[in-house]
Short mmCIF file of C-alpha atoms and ligand atoms in Angstrom, two decimals:
data_model
loop_
_atom_site.label_atom_id
_atom_site.label_comp_id
_atom_site.label_asym_id
_atom_site.label_seq_id
_atom_site.Cartn_x
_atom_site.Cartn_y
_atom_site.Cartn_z
CA GLY A 1092 28.55 -10.82 -52.90
CA MET A 1093 28.79 -14.16 -54.77
CA ARG A 1094 32.42 -14.67 -53.70
CA ARG A 1095 31.71 -13.80 -50.10
CA GLY A 1096 28.79 -16.21 -50.13
CA LEU A 1097 31.02 -18.98 -51.44
CA VAL A 1098 33.69 -18.40 -48.82
CA GLY A 1099 31.01 -18.36 -46.14
CA ALA A 1100 29.57 -21.63 -47.38
CA GLN A 1101 33.00 -23.28 -47.39
CA ALA A 1102 33.78 -22.02 -43.90
CA ARG A 1103 30.48 -23.44 -42.71
CA LEU A 1104 31.16 -26.67 -44.54
CA ALA A 1105 34.41 -26.98 -42.60
CA GLY A 1106 32.45 -26.29 -39.41
CA ASP A 1107 29.93 -28.90 -40.35
CA LYS A 1108 32.62 -31.53 -40.74
CA LYS A 1109 33.51 -30.92 -37.13
CA SER A 1110 29.90 -31.13 -36.01
CA ARG A 1111 29.48 -34.42 -37.84
CA MET A 1112 31.89 -35.89 -35.35
CA ARG A 1113 29.54 -35.13 -32.48
CA ALA A 1114 27.55 -38.17 -31.50
CA PRO A 1115 24.07 -36.77 -30.74
CA CYS A 1116 23.72 -35.02 -34.09
CA THR A 1117 24.21 -38.02 -36.31
CA ALA A 1118 23.48 -40.62 -33.63
CA LEU A 1119 26.96 -41.94 -34.40
CA GLY A 1120 27.95 -44.55 -31.85
CA ALA A 1121 25.16 -43.56 -29.50
CA PRO A 1122 22.86 -46.57 -29.34
CA SER A 1123 21.21 -45.47 -26.11
CA LEU A 1124 19.83 -42.42 -27.90
CA ILE A 1125 18.40 -44.59 -30.63
CA PHE A 1126 14.96 -45.97 -30.02
CA LEU A 1127 13.10 -45.84 -33.30
CA HIS A 1128 13.56 -48.53 -35.91
CA GLY A 1129 14.36 -46.04 -38.66
CA ILE A 1130 16.81 -44.04 -36.61
CA SER A 1131 18.82 -47.12 -35.79
CA THR A 1132 18.82 -47.88 -39.52
CA ILE A 1133 20.02 -44.38 -40.31
CA SER A 1134 22.72 -44.40 -37.63
CA PHE A 1135 23.91 -47.71 -39.02
CA GLN A 1136 24.14 -46.17 -42.48
CA THR A 1137 25.95 -43.14 -41.11
CA TRP A 1138 28.39 -45.42 -39.36
CA LEU A 1139 28.82 -47.51 -42.48
CA SER A 1140 29.32 -44.49 -44.72
CA GLN A 1141 32.47 -43.63 -42.76
CA PHE A 1142 33.99 -46.81 -44.15
CA LYS A 1143 32.41 -46.91 -47.58
CA GLN A 1144 33.12 -43.20 -48.06
CA LEU A 1145 29.74 -42.56 -49.61
CA LYS A 1146 29.16 -38.96 -50.61
CA ASP A 1147 26.55 -37.38 -48.39
CA TYR A 1148 24.48 -34.98 -50.54
CA ALA A 1149 22.71 -33.37 -47.60
CA LEU A 1150 25.79 -31.33 -46.71
CA PRO A 1151 26.29 -27.70 -47.76
CA ASN A 1152 27.78 -26.95 -51.18
CA SER A 1153 28.63 -23.66 -52.89
CA SER A 1154 25.22 -23.49 -54.61
CA TRP A 1155 23.43 -23.09 -51.29
CA SER A 1156 22.13 -19.57 -50.75
CA GLN A 1157 22.69 -17.63 -47.55
CA GLY A 1158 19.08 -18.39 -46.57
CA MET A 1159 19.65 -22.13 -47.05
CA MET A 1160 22.92 -21.96 -45.04
CA ASP A 1161 21.30 -20.02 -42.20
CA LEU A 1162 18.41 -22.47 -41.93
CA TYR A 1163 20.78 -25.44 -42.11
CA SER A 1164 22.94 -23.97 -39.31
CA LYS A 1165 19.82 -23.39 -37.22
CA PHE A 1166 18.75 -27.03 -37.51
CA LEU A 1167 22.29 -28.30 -36.94
CA GLU A 1168 22.31 -26.28 -33.72
CA MET A 1169 19.05 -27.96 -32.67
CA CYS A 1170 20.72 -31.35 -33.25
CA LYS A 1171 23.17 -30.71 -30.42
CA ASP A 1172 20.81 -31.76 -27.62
CA GLY A 1173 19.38 -34.64 -29.65
CA THR A 1174 16.00 -32.98 -30.25
CA TRP A 1175 16.63 -33.20 -33.99
CA LYS A 1176 18.67 -35.63 -36.08
CA ARG A 1177 20.33 -34.79 -39.35
CA ILE A 1178 19.45 -37.32 -42.05
CA PRO A 1179 22.27 -38.19 -44.46
CA SER A 1180 21.45 -38.54 -48.16
CA TYR A 1181 23.10 -40.58 -50.92
CA ASN A 1182 22.50 -40.57 -54.66
CA ARG A 1183 21.63 -44.25 -54.85
CA THR A 1184 18.55 -45.62 -53.11
CA VAL A 1185 20.40 -48.84 -52.32
CA ASP A 1186 22.97 -46.98 -50.20
CA HIS A 1187 20.20 -46.16 -47.70
CA ILE A 1188 19.48 -49.83 -47.09
CA PRO A 1189 21.45 -51.54 -44.31
CA GLY A 1190 23.49 -54.43 -45.64
CA LYS A 1191 23.31 -53.06 -49.19
CA ALA A 1192 25.11 -49.74 -48.73
CA GLY A 1193 28.09 -49.44 -51.04
CA SER A 1194 26.83 -52.35 -53.11
CA ASN A 1195 28.51 -52.64 -56.50
CA GLU A 1196 25.96 -54.90 -58.14
CA LYS A 1197 25.58 -54.05 -61.82
CA GLU A 1198 21.87 -53.21 -61.80
CA GLN A 1199 22.24 -51.02 -58.74
CA LYS A 1200 25.05 -49.03 -60.33
CA LYS A 1201 22.64 -47.87 -63.03
CA THR A 1202 19.88 -46.62 -60.75
CA ARG A 1203 19.71 -43.43 -58.76
CA LEU A 1204 17.44 -41.84 -56.24
CA PHE A 1205 15.29 -39.55 -58.40
CA LEU A 1206 15.97 -36.39 -56.38
CA ARG A 1207 19.74 -36.94 -56.66
CA SER A 1208 19.72 -37.62 -60.40
CA MET A 1209 21.45 -34.40 -61.50
CA ASP A 1210 25.22 -34.24 -61.13
CA ALA A 1211 25.71 -30.47 -61.20
CA GLU A 1212 25.28 -28.75 -57.86
CA GLY A 1213 22.40 -26.34 -57.52
CA VAL A 1214 20.50 -27.04 -60.75
CA GLY A 1215 17.99 -29.52 -59.42
CA PHE A 1216 16.91 -30.53 -55.93
CA GLU A 1217 19.14 -29.11 -53.20
CA TYR A 1218 17.77 -30.37 -49.92
CA ALA A 1219 18.60 -31.58 -46.44
CA MET A 1220 16.30 -33.34 -43.98
CA PHE A 1221 16.11 -33.30 -40.21
CA PHE A 1222 13.97 -35.58 -38.04
CA ASN A 1223 12.40 -34.87 -34.67
CA PRO A 1224 11.65 -38.24 -33.01
CA SER A 1225 9.38 -37.01 -30.23
CA GLU A 1226 7.19 -35.10 -32.69
CA LYS A 1227 7.47 -37.79 -35.41
CA ARG A 1228 8.25 -34.87 -37.66
CA MET A 1229 10.51 -34.68 -40.72
CA VAL A 1230 11.48 -31.28 -42.10
CA CYS A 1231 13.23 -30.73 -45.39
CA LEU A 1232 15.09 -27.55 -46.29
CA PHE A 1233 14.57 -27.25 -50.03
CA GLN A 1234 16.18 -24.96 -52.58
CA PRO A 1235 14.75 -25.66 -56.06
CA GLY A 1236 17.24 -25.03 -58.88
CA PRO A 1237 16.72 -23.70 -62.43
CA TYR A 1238 16.11 -27.14 -64.00
CA LEU A 1239 12.97 -27.65 -61.92
CA GLU A 1240 11.09 -24.92 -63.78
CA GLY A 1241 7.37 -25.18 -64.36
CA PRO A 1242 5.79 -21.76 -64.91
CA PRO A 1243 8.53 -19.23 -65.87
CA GLY A 1244 10.66 -18.58 -62.78
CA PHE A 1245 8.78 -21.02 -60.55
CA ALA A 1246 9.10 -24.65 -59.49
CA HIS A 1247 7.22 -27.33 -61.46
CA GLY A 1248 4.31 -28.78 -59.50
CA GLY A 1249 5.75 -32.24 -60.09
CA SER A 1250 9.02 -31.23 -58.43
CA THR A 1251 7.05 -29.91 -55.45
CA ALA A 1252 5.16 -33.21 -55.35
CA ALA A 1253 8.48 -35.10 -55.50
CA ILE A 1254 10.03 -33.26 -52.57
CA ILE A 1255 6.81 -33.63 -50.55
CA ASP A 1256 6.63 -37.36 -51.40
CA SER A 1257 10.25 -37.85 -50.38
CA THR A 1258 9.87 -35.94 -47.11
CA VAL A 1259 6.61 -37.63 -46.17
CA GLY A 1260 8.02 -40.99 -47.37
CA SER A 1261 11.18 -40.59 -45.32
CA CYS A 1262 9.11 -39.62 -42.28
CA ALA A 1263 7.01 -42.78 -42.66
CA LEU A 1264 10.16 -44.82 -43.23
CA VAL A 1265 11.83 -43.60 -40.06
CA VAL A 1266 8.70 -43.99 -37.93
CA ALA A 1267 7.23 -47.20 -39.34
CA GLY A 1268 10.04 -48.94 -41.20
CA ARG A 1269 9.83 -49.88 -44.88
CA ALA A 1270 6.84 -48.09 -46.38
CA MET A 1271 5.36 -47.02 -49.73
CA THR A 1272 3.26 -43.96 -50.52
CA ALA A 1273 -0.24 -45.20 -51.30
CA ASN A 1274 -1.89 -41.81 -51.46
CA LEU A 1275 -0.76 -38.20 -51.65
CA SER A 1276 -3.10 -35.22 -51.98
CA ILE A 1277 -1.57 -31.82 -52.59
CA ASN A 1278 -3.09 -28.36 -52.63
CA TYR A 1279 -0.81 -25.86 -54.33
CA ARG A 1280 -1.40 -22.49 -52.66
CA SER A 1281 1.32 -20.19 -53.97
CA PRO A 1282 4.10 -20.70 -56.57
CA ILE A 1283 7.63 -21.40 -55.30
CA PRO A 1284 10.26 -19.09 -56.88
CA LEU A 1285 13.26 -20.97 -58.30
CA GLY A 1286 16.32 -20.37 -56.12
CA SER A 1287 14.25 -19.55 -53.06
CA VAL A 1288 14.37 -21.67 -49.91
CA VAL A 1289 11.30 -23.34 -48.47
CA LEU A 1290 10.65 -25.56 -45.49
CA VAL A 1291 8.82 -28.82 -46.17
CA ASP A 1292 7.37 -29.76 -42.80
CA SER A 1293 5.77 -33.19 -42.43
CA LYS A 1294 4.57 -35.29 -39.53
CA VAL A 1295 2.93 -38.59 -38.78
CA ASP A 1296 -0.58 -37.87 -37.50
CA GLN A 1297 -1.74 -41.41 -36.89
CA VAL A 1298 -0.71 -45.02 -37.33
CA GLU A 1299 -3.36 -47.72 -37.78
CA GLU A 1300 -1.69 -51.08 -38.19
CA ARG A 1301 0.10 -50.80 -41.56
CA LYS A 1302 -1.46 -47.44 -42.43
CA VAL A 1303 0.60 -44.35 -41.68
CA PHE A 1304 -1.32 -41.06 -42.00
CA LEU A 1305 0.79 -38.01 -42.63
CA SER A 1306 0.38 -34.30 -43.25
CA CYS A 1307 2.74 -31.75 -44.72
CA GLU A 1308 3.07 -28.02 -45.25
CA VAL A 1309 5.49 -26.18 -47.53
CA ARG A 1310 6.20 -22.65 -46.33
CA SER A 1311 8.62 -19.82 -46.97
CA ILE A 1312 11.40 -19.49 -44.36
CA ASP A 1313 9.58 -16.64 -42.57
CA GLY A 1314 6.49 -18.86 -42.43
CA GLN A 1315 4.37 -16.11 -43.97
CA THR A 1316 3.75 -17.79 -47.32
CA LEU A 1317 2.01 -21.14 -47.52
CA HIS A 1318 3.19 -22.68 -50.80
CA ALA A 1319 1.50 -26.06 -50.55
CA GLU A 1320 -0.22 -28.34 -48.09
CA ALA A 1321 -0.68 -32.07 -48.37
CA THR A 1322 -2.08 -35.13 -46.69
CA GLY A 1323 -0.89 -38.61 -47.41
CA LYS A 1324 -1.12 -42.23 -46.50
CA ASP A 1325 1.81 -44.62 -46.51
CA LEU A 1326 1.53 -48.36 -46.13
CA ALA A 1327 4.25 -50.01 -44.10
CA ALA A 1328 5.86 -53.28 -45.30
CA GLY A 1329 3.85 -56.17 -46.72
CA PHE A 1330 3.89 -54.37 -50.07
CA HIS A 1331 6.47 -56.75 -51.46
CA ARG A 1332 4.03 -59.59 -52.15
C1 MFK B 1620 15.46 -44.39 -49.14
C2 MFK B 1620 15.68 -42.90 -49.13
C3 MFK B 1620 14.46 -42.15 -48.91
C4 MFK B 1620 13.57 -42.40 -50.03
C5 MFK B 1620 12.28 -41.75 -49.79
C6 MFK B 1620 11.57 -41.78 -51.06
C7 MFK B 1620 10.13 -41.97 -50.77
C8 MFK B 1620 9.48 -42.17 -52.05
C9 MFK B 1620 8.12 -42.65 -51.78
C10 MFK B 1620 7.55 -43.15 -53.05
O1 MFK B 1620 7.58 -42.49 -54.06
S1 MFK B 1620 6.87 -44.70 -53.07
C11 MFK B 1620 6.51 -44.91 -54.79
C12 MFK B 1620 5.11 -44.50 -55.11
N1 MFK B 1620 4.19 -45.46 -54.56
C13 MFK B 1620 3.93 -46.58 -55.19
O2 MFK B 1620 4.43 -46.88 -56.24
C14 MFK B 1620 2.95 -47.49 -54.50
C15 MFK B 1620 2.18 -48.31 -55.51
N2 MFK B 1620 1.12 -49.04 -54.79
C16 MFK B 1620 1.39 -50.21 -54.17
O3 MFK B 1620 2.49 -50.75 -54.23
C17 MFK B 1620 0.30 -50.80 -53.37
O4 MFK B 1620 -0.94 -50.35 -53.84
C18 MFK B 1620 0.43 -50.46 -51.88
C19 MFK B 1620 1.71 -51.03 -51.33
C20 MFK B 1620 0.41 -48.95 -51.64
C21 MFK B 1620 -0.74 -51.08 -51.16
O5 MFK B 1620 -0.84 -52.43 -51.51
P1 MFK B 1620 -1.01 -53.56 -50.42
O6 MFK B 1620 -1.35 -54.80 -51.16
O7 MFK B 1620 0.14 -53.56 -49.51
O8 MFK B 1620 -2.24 -53.05 -49.57
P2 MFK B 1620 -3.78 -53.45 -49.76
O9 MFK B 1620 -4.24 -53.20 -51.13
O10 MFK B 1620 -3.97 -54.80 -49.16
O11 MFK B 1620 -4.47 -52.35 -48.81
C22 MFK B 1620 -4.20 -52.29 -47.43
C23 MFK B 1620 -5.10 -51.24 -46.84
O12 MFK B 1620 -4.70 -49.95 -47.32
C24 MFK B 1620 -5.75 -49.35 -48.07
N3 MFK B 1620 -5.17 -48.70 -49.27
C25 MFK B 1620 -4.35 -49.29 -50.16
N4 MFK B 1620 -4.00 -48.44 -51.12
C26 MFK B 1620 -4.63 -47.29 -50.85
C27 MFK B 1620 -4.69 -46.03 -51.48
N5 MFK B 1620 -4.01 -45.79 -52.61
N6 MFK B 1620 -5.43 -45.05 -50.92
C28 MFK B 1620 -6.11 -45.28 -49.80
N7 MFK B 1620 -6.10 -46.47 -49.14
C29 MFK B 1620 -5.38 -47.45 -49.65
C30 MFK B 1620 -6.65 -50.49 -48.49
O13 MFK B 1620 -7.97 -50.03 -48.69
C31 MFK B 1620 -6.55 -51.40 -47.28
O14 MFK B 1620 -7.36 -50.88 -46.23
P3 MFK B 1620 -8.19 -51.87 -45.24
O15 MFK B 1620 -7.11 -52.73 -44.58
O16 MFK B 1620 -8.86 -50.93 -44.28
O17 MFK B 1620 -9.12 -52.62 -46.12
#
């Protein structure tokens, strides 16, 4: 079982490499498809990463379960017509910022994006995000690993908050440009088993000047179990005073 799963994941990984070459999925070299500020930023980063050879952590690895692989393939398929965009992910925050990607400044070498802080595959946050521009919706496929334990066998509430914050934050970032979470309110409805796969589904509900109102649900793949629901407010730019 384990071995078969690994081979399957590698085969899919090879397939994914091919699909990364297709323009609509990563918005690579397709400026006419790019109309949102954040998407153009992300396509720029994707383009740049080809040259800087940054490791993209949102690609399948051997720790991904069959459920995670199946869901990933499903979303990748929905990228083909441009309805969804795959969002690349790097382990340093700075590599997401145009003009700073691949930076070798001393201070920036020491820092890491919190969710990519663990080196071993599968022990912490395994996740991949996809964005739907017309729905202003960011989904995150999330497989919590054994080092995210809170109650025995289940994800720590702080890790759930972190993945929600990142998904909601990325959604605000793509829709409104540079933004910070000002407020995040979470209701935990049902514990998330470690090693399971959940879908973190967030969307922008309203934008009022700098204020970006978002909502989010965390559900099991079959949609039957509501693990958490959240509302949040991000504030776009101007926070750097
Ligand atoms: C790159 C790869 C992807 C990475 C994604 C990772 C995403 C991670 C997201 C995060 O974790 S961000 C880090 C956690 N957040 C923070 O540390 C934010 C800390 N807080 C601040 O920096 C400031 O308080 C903030 C920028 C949020 C707001 O300060 P501002 O000076 O810009 O706003 P100001 O205080 O003038 O308020 C503007 C409006 O927002 C309202 N507001 C501000 N803070 C609020 C709040 N907390 N709750 C509700 N409303 C709030 C405020 O009342 C006001 O409303 P009105 O215009 O109607 O008067």
